Backbone as JSON Lines, residues from 0, in Angstrom:
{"i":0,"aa":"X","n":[169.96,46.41,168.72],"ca":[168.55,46.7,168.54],"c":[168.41,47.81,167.49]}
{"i":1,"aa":"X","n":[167.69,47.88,166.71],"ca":[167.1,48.63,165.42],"c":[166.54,49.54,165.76]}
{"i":2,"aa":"X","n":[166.53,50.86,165.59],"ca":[166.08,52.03,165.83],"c":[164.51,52.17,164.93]}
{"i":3,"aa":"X","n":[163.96,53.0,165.81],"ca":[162.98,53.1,164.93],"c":[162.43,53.37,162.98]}
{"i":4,"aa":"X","n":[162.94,54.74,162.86],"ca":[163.39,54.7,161.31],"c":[164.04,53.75,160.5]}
{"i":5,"aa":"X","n":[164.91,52.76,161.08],"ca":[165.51,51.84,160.37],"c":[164.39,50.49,160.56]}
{"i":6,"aa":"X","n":[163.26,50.2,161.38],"ca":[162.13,49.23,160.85],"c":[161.2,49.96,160.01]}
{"i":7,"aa":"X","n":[161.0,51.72,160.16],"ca":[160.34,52.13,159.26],"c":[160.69,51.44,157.98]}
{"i":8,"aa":"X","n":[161.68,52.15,157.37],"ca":[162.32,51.86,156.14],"c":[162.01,50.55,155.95]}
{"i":9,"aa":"X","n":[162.72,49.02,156.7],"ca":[162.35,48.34,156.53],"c":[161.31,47.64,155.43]}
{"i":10,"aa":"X","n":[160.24,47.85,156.86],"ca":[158.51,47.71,156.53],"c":[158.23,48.67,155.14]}
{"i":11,"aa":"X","n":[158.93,50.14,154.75],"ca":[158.54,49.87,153.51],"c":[159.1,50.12,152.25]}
{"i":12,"aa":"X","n":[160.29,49.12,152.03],"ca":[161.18,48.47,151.32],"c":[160.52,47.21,150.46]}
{"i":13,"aa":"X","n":[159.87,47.05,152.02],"ca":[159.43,45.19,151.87],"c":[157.9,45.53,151.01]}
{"i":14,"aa":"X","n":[157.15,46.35,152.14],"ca":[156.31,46.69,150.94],"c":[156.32,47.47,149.33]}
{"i":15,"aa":"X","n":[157.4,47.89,149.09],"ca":[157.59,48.18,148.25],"c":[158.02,46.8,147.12]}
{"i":16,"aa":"X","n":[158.52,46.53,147.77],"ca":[158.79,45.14,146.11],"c":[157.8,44.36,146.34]}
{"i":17,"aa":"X","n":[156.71,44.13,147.14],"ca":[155.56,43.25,147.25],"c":[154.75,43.85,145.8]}
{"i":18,"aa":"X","n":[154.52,45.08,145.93],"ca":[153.44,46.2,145.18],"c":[154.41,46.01,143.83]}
{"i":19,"aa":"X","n":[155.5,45.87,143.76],"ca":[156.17,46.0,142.53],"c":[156.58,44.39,141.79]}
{"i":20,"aa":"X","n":[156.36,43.86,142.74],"ca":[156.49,42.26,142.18],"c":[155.33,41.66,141.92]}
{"i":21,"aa":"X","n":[154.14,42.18,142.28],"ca":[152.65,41.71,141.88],"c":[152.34,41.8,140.54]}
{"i":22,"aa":"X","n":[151.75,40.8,139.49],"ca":[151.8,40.67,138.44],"c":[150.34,40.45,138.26]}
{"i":23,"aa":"X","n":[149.68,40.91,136.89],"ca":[148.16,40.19,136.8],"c":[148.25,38.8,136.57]}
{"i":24,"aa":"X","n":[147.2,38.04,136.87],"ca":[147.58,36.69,136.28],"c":[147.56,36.27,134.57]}
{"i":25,"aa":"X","n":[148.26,35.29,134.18],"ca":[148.27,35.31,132.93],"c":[147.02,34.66,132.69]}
{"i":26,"aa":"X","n":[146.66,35.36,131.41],"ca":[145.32,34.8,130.73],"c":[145.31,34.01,130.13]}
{"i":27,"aa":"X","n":[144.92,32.57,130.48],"ca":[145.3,31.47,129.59],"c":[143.86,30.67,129.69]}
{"i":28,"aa":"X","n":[143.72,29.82,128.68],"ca":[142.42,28.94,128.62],"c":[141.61,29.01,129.4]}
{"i":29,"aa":"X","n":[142.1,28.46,131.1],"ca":[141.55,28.19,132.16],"c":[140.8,28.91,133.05]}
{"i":30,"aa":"X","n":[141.45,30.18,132.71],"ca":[140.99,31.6,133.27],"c":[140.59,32.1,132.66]}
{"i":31,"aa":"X","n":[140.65,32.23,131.01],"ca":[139.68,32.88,130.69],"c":[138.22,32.24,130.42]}
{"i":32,"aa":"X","n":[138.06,30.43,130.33],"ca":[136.55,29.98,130.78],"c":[136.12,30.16,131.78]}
{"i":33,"aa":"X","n":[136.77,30.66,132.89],"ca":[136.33,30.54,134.53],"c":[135.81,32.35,134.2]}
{"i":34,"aa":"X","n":[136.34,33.21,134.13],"ca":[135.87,34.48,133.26],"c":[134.52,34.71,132.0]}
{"i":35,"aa":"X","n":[134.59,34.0,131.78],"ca":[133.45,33.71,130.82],"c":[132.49,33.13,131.83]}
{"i":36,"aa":"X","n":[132.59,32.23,131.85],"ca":[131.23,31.43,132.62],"c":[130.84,32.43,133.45]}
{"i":37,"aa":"X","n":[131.7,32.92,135.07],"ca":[130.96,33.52,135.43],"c":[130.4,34.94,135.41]}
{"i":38,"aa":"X","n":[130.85,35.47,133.89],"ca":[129.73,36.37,133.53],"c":[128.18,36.09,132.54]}
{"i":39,"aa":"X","n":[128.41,34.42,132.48],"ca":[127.38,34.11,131.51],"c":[125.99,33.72,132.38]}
{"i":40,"aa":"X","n":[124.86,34.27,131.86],"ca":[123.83,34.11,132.76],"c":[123.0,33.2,131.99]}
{"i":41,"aa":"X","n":[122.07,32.15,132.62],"ca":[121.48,31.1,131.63],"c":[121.18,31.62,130.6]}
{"i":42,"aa":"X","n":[121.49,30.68,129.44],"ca":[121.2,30.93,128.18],"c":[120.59,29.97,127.24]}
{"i":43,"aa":"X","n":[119.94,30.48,126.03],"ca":[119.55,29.13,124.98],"c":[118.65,29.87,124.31]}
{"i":44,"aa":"X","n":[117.59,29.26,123.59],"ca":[116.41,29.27,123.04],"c":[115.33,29.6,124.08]}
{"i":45,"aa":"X","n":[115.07,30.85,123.97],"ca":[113.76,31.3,124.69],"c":[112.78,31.2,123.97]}
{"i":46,"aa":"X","n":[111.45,31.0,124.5],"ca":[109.84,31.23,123.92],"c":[108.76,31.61,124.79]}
{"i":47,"aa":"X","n":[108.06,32.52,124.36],"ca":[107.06,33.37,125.29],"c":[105.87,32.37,125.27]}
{"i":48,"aa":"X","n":[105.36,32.62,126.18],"ca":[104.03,31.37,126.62],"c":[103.46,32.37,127.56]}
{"i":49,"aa":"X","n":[101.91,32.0,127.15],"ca":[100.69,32.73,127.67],"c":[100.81,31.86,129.0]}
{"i":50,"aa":"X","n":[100.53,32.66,130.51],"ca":[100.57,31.98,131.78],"c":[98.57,31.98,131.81]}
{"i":51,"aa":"X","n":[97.97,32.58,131.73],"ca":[96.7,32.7,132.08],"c":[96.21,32.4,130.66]}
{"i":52,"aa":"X","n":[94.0,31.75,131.21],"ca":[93.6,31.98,130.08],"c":[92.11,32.49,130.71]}
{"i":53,"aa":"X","n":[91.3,33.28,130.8],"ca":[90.5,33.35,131.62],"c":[89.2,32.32,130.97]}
{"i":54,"aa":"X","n":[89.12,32.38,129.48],"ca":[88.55,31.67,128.74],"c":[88.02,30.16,128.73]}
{"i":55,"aa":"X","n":[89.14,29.5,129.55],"ca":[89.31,27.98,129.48],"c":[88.29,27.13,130.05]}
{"i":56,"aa":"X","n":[87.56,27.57,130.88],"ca":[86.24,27.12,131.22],"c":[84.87,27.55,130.92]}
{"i":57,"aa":"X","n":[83.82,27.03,131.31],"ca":[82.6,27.1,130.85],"c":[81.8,26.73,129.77]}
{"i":58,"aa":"X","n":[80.71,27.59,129.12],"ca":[79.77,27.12,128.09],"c":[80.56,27.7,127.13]}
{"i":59,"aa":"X","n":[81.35,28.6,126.7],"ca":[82.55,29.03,125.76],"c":[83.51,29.51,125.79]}
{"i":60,"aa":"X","n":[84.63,27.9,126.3],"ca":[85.43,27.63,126.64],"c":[86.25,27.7,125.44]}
{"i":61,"aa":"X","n":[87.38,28.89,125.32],"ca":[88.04,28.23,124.36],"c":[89.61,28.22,124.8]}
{"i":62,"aa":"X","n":[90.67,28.32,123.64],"ca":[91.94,28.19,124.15],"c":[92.74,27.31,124.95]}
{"i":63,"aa":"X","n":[93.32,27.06,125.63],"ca":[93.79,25.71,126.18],"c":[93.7,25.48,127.87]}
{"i":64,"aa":"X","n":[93.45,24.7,128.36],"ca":[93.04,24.43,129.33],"c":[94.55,23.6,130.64]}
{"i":65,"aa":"X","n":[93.98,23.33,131.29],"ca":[95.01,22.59,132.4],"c":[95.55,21.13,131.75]}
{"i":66,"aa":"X","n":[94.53,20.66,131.2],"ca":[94.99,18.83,130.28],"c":[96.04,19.32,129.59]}
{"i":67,"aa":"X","n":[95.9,20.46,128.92],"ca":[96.9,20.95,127.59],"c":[98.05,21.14,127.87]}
{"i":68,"aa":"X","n":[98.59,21.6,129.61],"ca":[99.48,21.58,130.14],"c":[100.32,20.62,130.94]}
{"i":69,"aa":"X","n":[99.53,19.52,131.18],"ca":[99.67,18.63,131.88],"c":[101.3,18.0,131.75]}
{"i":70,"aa":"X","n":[101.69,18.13,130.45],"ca":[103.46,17.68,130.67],"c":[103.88,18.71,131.03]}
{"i":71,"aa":"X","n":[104.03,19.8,131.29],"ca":[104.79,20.49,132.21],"c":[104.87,20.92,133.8]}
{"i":72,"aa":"X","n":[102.91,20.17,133.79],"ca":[102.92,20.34,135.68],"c":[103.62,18.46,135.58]}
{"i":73,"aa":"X","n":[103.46,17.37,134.34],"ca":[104.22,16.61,135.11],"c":[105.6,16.53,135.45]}
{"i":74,"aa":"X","n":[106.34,17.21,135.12],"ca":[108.13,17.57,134.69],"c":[107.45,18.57,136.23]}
{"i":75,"aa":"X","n":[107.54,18.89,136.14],"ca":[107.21,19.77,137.57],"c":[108.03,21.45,137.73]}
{"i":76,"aa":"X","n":[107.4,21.91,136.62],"ca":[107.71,23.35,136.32],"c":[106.92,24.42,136.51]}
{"i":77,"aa":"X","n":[105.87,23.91,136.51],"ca":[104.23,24.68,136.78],"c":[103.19,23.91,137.53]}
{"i":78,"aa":"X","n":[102.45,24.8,137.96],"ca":[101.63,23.84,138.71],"c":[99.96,24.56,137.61]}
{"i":79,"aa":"X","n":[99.13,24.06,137.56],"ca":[97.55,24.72,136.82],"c":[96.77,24.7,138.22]}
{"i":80,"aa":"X","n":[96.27,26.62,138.02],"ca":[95.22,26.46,138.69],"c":[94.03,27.31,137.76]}
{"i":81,"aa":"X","n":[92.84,26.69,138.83],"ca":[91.82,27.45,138.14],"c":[91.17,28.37,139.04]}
{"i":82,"aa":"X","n":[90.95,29.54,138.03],"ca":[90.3,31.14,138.61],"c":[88.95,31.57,138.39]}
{"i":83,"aa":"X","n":[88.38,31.67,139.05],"ca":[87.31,32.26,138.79],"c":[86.51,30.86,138.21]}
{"i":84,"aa":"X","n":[85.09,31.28,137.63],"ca":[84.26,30.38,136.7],"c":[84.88,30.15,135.85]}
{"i":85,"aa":"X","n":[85.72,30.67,135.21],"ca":[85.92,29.72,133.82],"c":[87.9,30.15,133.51]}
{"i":86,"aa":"X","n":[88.67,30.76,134.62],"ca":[89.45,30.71,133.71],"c":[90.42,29.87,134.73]}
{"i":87,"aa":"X","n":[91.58,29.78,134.1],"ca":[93.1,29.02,134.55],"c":[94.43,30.03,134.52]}
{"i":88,"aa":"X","n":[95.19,29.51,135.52],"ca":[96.31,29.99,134.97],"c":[97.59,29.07,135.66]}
{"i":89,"aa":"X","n":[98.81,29.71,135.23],"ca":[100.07,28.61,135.56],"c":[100.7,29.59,136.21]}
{"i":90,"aa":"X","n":[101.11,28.81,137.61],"ca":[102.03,29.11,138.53],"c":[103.9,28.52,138.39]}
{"i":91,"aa":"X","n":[104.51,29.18,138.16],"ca":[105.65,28.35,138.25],"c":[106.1,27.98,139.89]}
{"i":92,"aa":"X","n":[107.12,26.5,139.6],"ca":[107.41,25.89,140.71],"c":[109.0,26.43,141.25]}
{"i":93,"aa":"X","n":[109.47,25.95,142.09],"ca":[110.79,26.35,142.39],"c":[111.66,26.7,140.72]}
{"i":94,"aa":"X","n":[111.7,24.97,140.35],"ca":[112.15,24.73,138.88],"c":[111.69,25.59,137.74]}
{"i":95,"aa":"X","n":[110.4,25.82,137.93],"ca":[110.2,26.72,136.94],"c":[110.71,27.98,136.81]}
{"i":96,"aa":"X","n":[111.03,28.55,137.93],"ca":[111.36,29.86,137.81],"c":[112.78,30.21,137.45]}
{"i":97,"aa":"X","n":[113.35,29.03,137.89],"ca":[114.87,28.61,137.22],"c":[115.16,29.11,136.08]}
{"i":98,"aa":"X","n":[114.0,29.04,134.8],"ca":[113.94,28.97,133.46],"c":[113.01,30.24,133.06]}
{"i":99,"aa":"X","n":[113.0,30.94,133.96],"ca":[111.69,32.01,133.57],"c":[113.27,33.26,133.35]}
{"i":100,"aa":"X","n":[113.2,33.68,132.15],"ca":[113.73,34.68,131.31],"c":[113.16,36.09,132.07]}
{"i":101,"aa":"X","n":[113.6,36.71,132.87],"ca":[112.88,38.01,133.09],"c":[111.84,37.54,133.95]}
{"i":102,"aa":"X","n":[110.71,39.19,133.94],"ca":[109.23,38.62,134.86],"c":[108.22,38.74,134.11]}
{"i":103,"aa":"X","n":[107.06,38.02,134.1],"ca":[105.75,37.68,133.22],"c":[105.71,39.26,133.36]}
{"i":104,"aa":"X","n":[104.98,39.42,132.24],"ca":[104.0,40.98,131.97],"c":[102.76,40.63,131.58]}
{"i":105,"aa":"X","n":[102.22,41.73,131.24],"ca":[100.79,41.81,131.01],"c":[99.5,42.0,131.91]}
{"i":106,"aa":"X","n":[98.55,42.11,132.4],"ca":[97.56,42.38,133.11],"c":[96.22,41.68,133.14]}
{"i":107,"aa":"X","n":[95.44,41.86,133.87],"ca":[94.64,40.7,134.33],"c":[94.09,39.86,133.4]}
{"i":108,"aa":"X","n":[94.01,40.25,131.8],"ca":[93.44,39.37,131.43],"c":[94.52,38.61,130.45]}
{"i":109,"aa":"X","n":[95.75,39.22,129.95],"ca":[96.59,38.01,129.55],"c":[97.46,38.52,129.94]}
{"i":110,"aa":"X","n":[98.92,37.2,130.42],"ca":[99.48,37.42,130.98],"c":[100.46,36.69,130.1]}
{"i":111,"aa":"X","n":[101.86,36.64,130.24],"ca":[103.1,36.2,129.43],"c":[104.61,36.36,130.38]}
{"i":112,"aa":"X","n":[104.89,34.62,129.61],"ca":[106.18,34.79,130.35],"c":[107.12,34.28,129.34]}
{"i":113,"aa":"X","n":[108.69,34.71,129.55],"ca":[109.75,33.87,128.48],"c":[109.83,33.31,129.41]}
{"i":114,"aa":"X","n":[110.49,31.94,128.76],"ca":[110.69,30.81,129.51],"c":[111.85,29.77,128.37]}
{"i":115,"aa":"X","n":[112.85,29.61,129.26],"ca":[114.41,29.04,128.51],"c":[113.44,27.73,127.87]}
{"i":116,"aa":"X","n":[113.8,27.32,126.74],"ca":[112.98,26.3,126.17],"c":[114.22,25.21,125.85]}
{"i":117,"aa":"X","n":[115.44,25.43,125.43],"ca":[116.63,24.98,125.28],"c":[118.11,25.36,125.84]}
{"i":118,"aa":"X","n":[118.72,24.8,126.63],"ca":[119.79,25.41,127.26],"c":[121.07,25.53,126.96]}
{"i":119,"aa":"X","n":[121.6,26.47,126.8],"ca":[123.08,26.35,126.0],"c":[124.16,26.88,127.21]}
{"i":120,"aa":"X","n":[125.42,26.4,127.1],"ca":[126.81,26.1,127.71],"c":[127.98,26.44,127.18]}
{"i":121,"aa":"X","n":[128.67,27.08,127.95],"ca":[130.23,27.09,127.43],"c":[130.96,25.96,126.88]}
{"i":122,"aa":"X","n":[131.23,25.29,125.8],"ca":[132.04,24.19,125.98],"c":[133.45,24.26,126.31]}
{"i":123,"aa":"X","n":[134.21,24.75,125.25],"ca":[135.57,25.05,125.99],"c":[135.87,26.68,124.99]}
{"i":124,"aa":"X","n":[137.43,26.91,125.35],"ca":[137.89,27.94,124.7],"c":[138.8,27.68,123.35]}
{"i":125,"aa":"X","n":[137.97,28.59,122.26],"ca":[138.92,28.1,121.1],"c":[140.06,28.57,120.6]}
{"i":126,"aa":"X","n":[140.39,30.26,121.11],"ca":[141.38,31.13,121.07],"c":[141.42,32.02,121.93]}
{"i":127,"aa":"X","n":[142.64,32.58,122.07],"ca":[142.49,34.11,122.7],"c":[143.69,34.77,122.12]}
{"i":128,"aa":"X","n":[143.23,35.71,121.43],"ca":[144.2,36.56,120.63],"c":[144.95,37.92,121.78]}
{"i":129,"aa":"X","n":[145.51,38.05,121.65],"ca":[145.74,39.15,122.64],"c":[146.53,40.26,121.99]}
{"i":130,"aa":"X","n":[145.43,41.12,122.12],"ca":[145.73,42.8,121.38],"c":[146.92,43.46,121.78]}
{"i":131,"aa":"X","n":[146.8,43.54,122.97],"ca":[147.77,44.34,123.78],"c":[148.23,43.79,125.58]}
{"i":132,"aa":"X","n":[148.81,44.35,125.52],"ca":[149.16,43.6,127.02],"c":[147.93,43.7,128.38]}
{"i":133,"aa":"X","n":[146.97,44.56,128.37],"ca":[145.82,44.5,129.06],"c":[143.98,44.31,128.0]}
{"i":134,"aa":"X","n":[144.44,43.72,126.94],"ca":[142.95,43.37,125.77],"c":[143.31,41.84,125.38]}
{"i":135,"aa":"X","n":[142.57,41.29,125.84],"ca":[142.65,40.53,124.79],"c":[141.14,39.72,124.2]}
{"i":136,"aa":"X","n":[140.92,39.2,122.88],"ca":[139.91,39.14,122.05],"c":[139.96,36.89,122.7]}
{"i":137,"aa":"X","n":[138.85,36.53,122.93],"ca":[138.33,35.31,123.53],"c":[137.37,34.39,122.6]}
{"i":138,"aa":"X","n":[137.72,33.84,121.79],"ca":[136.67,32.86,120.97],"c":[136.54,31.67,121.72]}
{"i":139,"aa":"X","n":[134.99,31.61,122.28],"ca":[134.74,30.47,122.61],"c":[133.68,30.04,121.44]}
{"i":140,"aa":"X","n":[133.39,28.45,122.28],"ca":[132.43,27.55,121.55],"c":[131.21,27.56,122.65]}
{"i":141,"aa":"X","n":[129.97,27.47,122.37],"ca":[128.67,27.48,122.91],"c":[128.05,26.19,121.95]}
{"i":142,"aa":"X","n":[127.39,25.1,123.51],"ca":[126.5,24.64,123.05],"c":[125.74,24.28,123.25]}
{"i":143,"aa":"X","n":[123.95,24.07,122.61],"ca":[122.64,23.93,123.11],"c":[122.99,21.99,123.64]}
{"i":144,"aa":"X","n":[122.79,22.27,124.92],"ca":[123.24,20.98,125.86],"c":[121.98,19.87,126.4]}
{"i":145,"aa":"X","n":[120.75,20.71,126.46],"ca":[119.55,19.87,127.0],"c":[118.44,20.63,126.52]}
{"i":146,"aa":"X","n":[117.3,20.1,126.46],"ca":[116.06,20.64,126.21],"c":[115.47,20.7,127.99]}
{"i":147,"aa":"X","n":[114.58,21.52,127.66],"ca":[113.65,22.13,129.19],"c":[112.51,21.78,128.82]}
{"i":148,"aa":"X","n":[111.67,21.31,129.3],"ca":[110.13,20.78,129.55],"c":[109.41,21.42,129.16]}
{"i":149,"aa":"X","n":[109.9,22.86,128.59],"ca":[109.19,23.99,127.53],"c":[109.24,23.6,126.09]}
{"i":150,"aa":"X","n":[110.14,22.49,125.99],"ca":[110.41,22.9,124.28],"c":[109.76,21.61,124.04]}
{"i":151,"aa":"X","n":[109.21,21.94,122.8],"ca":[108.1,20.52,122.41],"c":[108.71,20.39,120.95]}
{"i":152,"aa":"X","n":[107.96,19.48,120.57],"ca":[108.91,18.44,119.63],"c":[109.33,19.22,118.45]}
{"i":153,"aa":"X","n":[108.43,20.54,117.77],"ca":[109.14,21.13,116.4],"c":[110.8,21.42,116.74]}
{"i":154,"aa":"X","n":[110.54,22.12,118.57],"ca":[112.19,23.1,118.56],"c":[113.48,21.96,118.64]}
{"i":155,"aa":"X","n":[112.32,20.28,119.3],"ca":[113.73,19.51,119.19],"c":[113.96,19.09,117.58]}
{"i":156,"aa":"X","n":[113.35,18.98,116.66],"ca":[113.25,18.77,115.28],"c":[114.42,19.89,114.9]}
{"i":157,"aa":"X","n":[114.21,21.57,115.23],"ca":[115.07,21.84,114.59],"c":[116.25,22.52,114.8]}
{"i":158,"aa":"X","n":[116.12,22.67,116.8],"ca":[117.69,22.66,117.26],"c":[118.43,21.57,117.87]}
{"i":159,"aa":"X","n":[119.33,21.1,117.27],"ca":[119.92,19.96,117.49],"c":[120.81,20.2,118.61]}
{"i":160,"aa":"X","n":[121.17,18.95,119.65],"ca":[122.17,19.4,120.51],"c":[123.42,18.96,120.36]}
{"i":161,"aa":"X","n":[124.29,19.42,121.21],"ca":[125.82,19.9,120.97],"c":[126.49,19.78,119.46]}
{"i":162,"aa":"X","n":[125.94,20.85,119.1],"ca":[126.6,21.56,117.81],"c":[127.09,22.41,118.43]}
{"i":163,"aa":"X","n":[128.56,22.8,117.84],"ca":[129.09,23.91,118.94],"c":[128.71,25.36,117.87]}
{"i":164,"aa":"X","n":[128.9,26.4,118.42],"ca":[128.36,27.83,117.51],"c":[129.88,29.05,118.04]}
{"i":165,"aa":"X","n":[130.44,29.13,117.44],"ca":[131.45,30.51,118.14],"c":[131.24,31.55,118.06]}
{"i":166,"aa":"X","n":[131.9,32.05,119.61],"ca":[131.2,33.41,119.54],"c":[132.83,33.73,120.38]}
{"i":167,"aa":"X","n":[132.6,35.6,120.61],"ca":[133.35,36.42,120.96],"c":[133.65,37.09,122.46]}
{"i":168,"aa":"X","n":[134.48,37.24,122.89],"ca":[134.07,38.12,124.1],"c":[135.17,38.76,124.29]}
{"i":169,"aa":"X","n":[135.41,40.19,124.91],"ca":[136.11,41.35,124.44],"c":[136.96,40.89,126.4]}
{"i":170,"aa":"X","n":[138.15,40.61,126.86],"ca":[138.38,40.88,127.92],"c":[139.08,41.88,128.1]}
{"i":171,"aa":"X","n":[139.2,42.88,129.24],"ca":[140.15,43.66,129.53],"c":[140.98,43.34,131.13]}
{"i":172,"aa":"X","n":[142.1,44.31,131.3],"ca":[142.76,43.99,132.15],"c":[142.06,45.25,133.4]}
{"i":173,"aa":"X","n":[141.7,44.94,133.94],"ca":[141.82,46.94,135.22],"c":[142.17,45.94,136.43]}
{"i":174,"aa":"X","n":[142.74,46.97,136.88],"ca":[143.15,46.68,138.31],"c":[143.9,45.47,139.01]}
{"i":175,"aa":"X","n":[144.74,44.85,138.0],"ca":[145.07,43.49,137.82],"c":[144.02,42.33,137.87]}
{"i":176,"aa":"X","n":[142.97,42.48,136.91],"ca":[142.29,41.53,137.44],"c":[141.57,41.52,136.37]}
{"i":177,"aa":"X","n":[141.29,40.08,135.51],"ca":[140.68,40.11,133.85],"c":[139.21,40.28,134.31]}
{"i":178,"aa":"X","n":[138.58,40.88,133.44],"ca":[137.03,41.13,133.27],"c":[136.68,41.37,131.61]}
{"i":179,"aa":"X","n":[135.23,40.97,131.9],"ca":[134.82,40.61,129.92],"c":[134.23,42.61,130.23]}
{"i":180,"aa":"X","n":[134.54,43.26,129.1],"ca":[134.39,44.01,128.97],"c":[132.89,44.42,128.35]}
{"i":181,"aa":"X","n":[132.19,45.17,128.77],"ca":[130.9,45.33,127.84],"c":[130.35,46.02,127.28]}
């Protein structure tokens, strides 16, 4: 039977080459898109759009009304209501808010929201240079993948989809564990 001090030691022997045999994982393609993605938060072509109009009804009615919106309450991103005597405004739906960039501003009488109009994606990884044994430099490809029920026909005219665009991202190593640096 083993004396006490001699399972001490043991137990930390064993932990000792555990702590000393632990390695970061290597940074390769796979890990570094799984690293990328999930620091990437939706992205694409944003455009600001007036949510209210108080204007839109009555004897001088101007600016755009609920008809004017009507493909986006039908895609089902907004819903139109109307306020008061004469004005309107747009509520977003579950979906809509999906695509809402930030939170509307402005005050009671105009109001504004960004709203993703085109959506862009990681496609894959095109390099990873590696500086030093805990840096290394990440060129991926990004590309605008679908249009959103925001973007009307000029932005499909003049952003085309999957064109890829490269871009950069700085990773570092801490704590054994890759992170995009910022």
């Amino acid at each position: 039977m083993l004396n006490h001090p001699v399972k001490l030691l043991f137990v930390f022997i064993s932990c000792s080459l555990l702590i000393a045999c632990h390695k970061a994982p290597v940074l390769d393609n796979k890990l570094a898109l799984k690293i990328i993605s999930a620091q990437q938060t939706p992205s694409g072509y944003t455009i600001s759009i007036v949510t209210n109009n108080p204007n839109a009804r009555g004897d001088n009615a101007r600016g755009w009304n609920c008809n004017d919106k009507q493909a986006w309450v039908d895609a089902g991103v907004v819903s139109c209501k109307k306020a008061g005597r004469s004005g309107v405004y747009l509520k977003f739906t579950t979906e809509g808010k999906a695509l809402l960039m930030g939170k509307p501003w402005g005050d009671d009488i105009l109001r504004n929201a960004r709203v993703l109009a085109v959506a862009q994606s990681i496609q894959d990884i095109v390099s990873i240079e590696q500086v030093d044994k805990s840096h290394a430099i990440v060129n991926y490809s990004l590309i605008y993948d679908h249009y959103t029920p925001f973007a009307n026909s000029q932005l499909k005219n003049i952003i085309r989809l999957n064109v890829a665009q490269t871009k950069q991202a700085s990773i570092v190593l801490k704590d054994n564990e890759w992170l995009v640096e910022q």
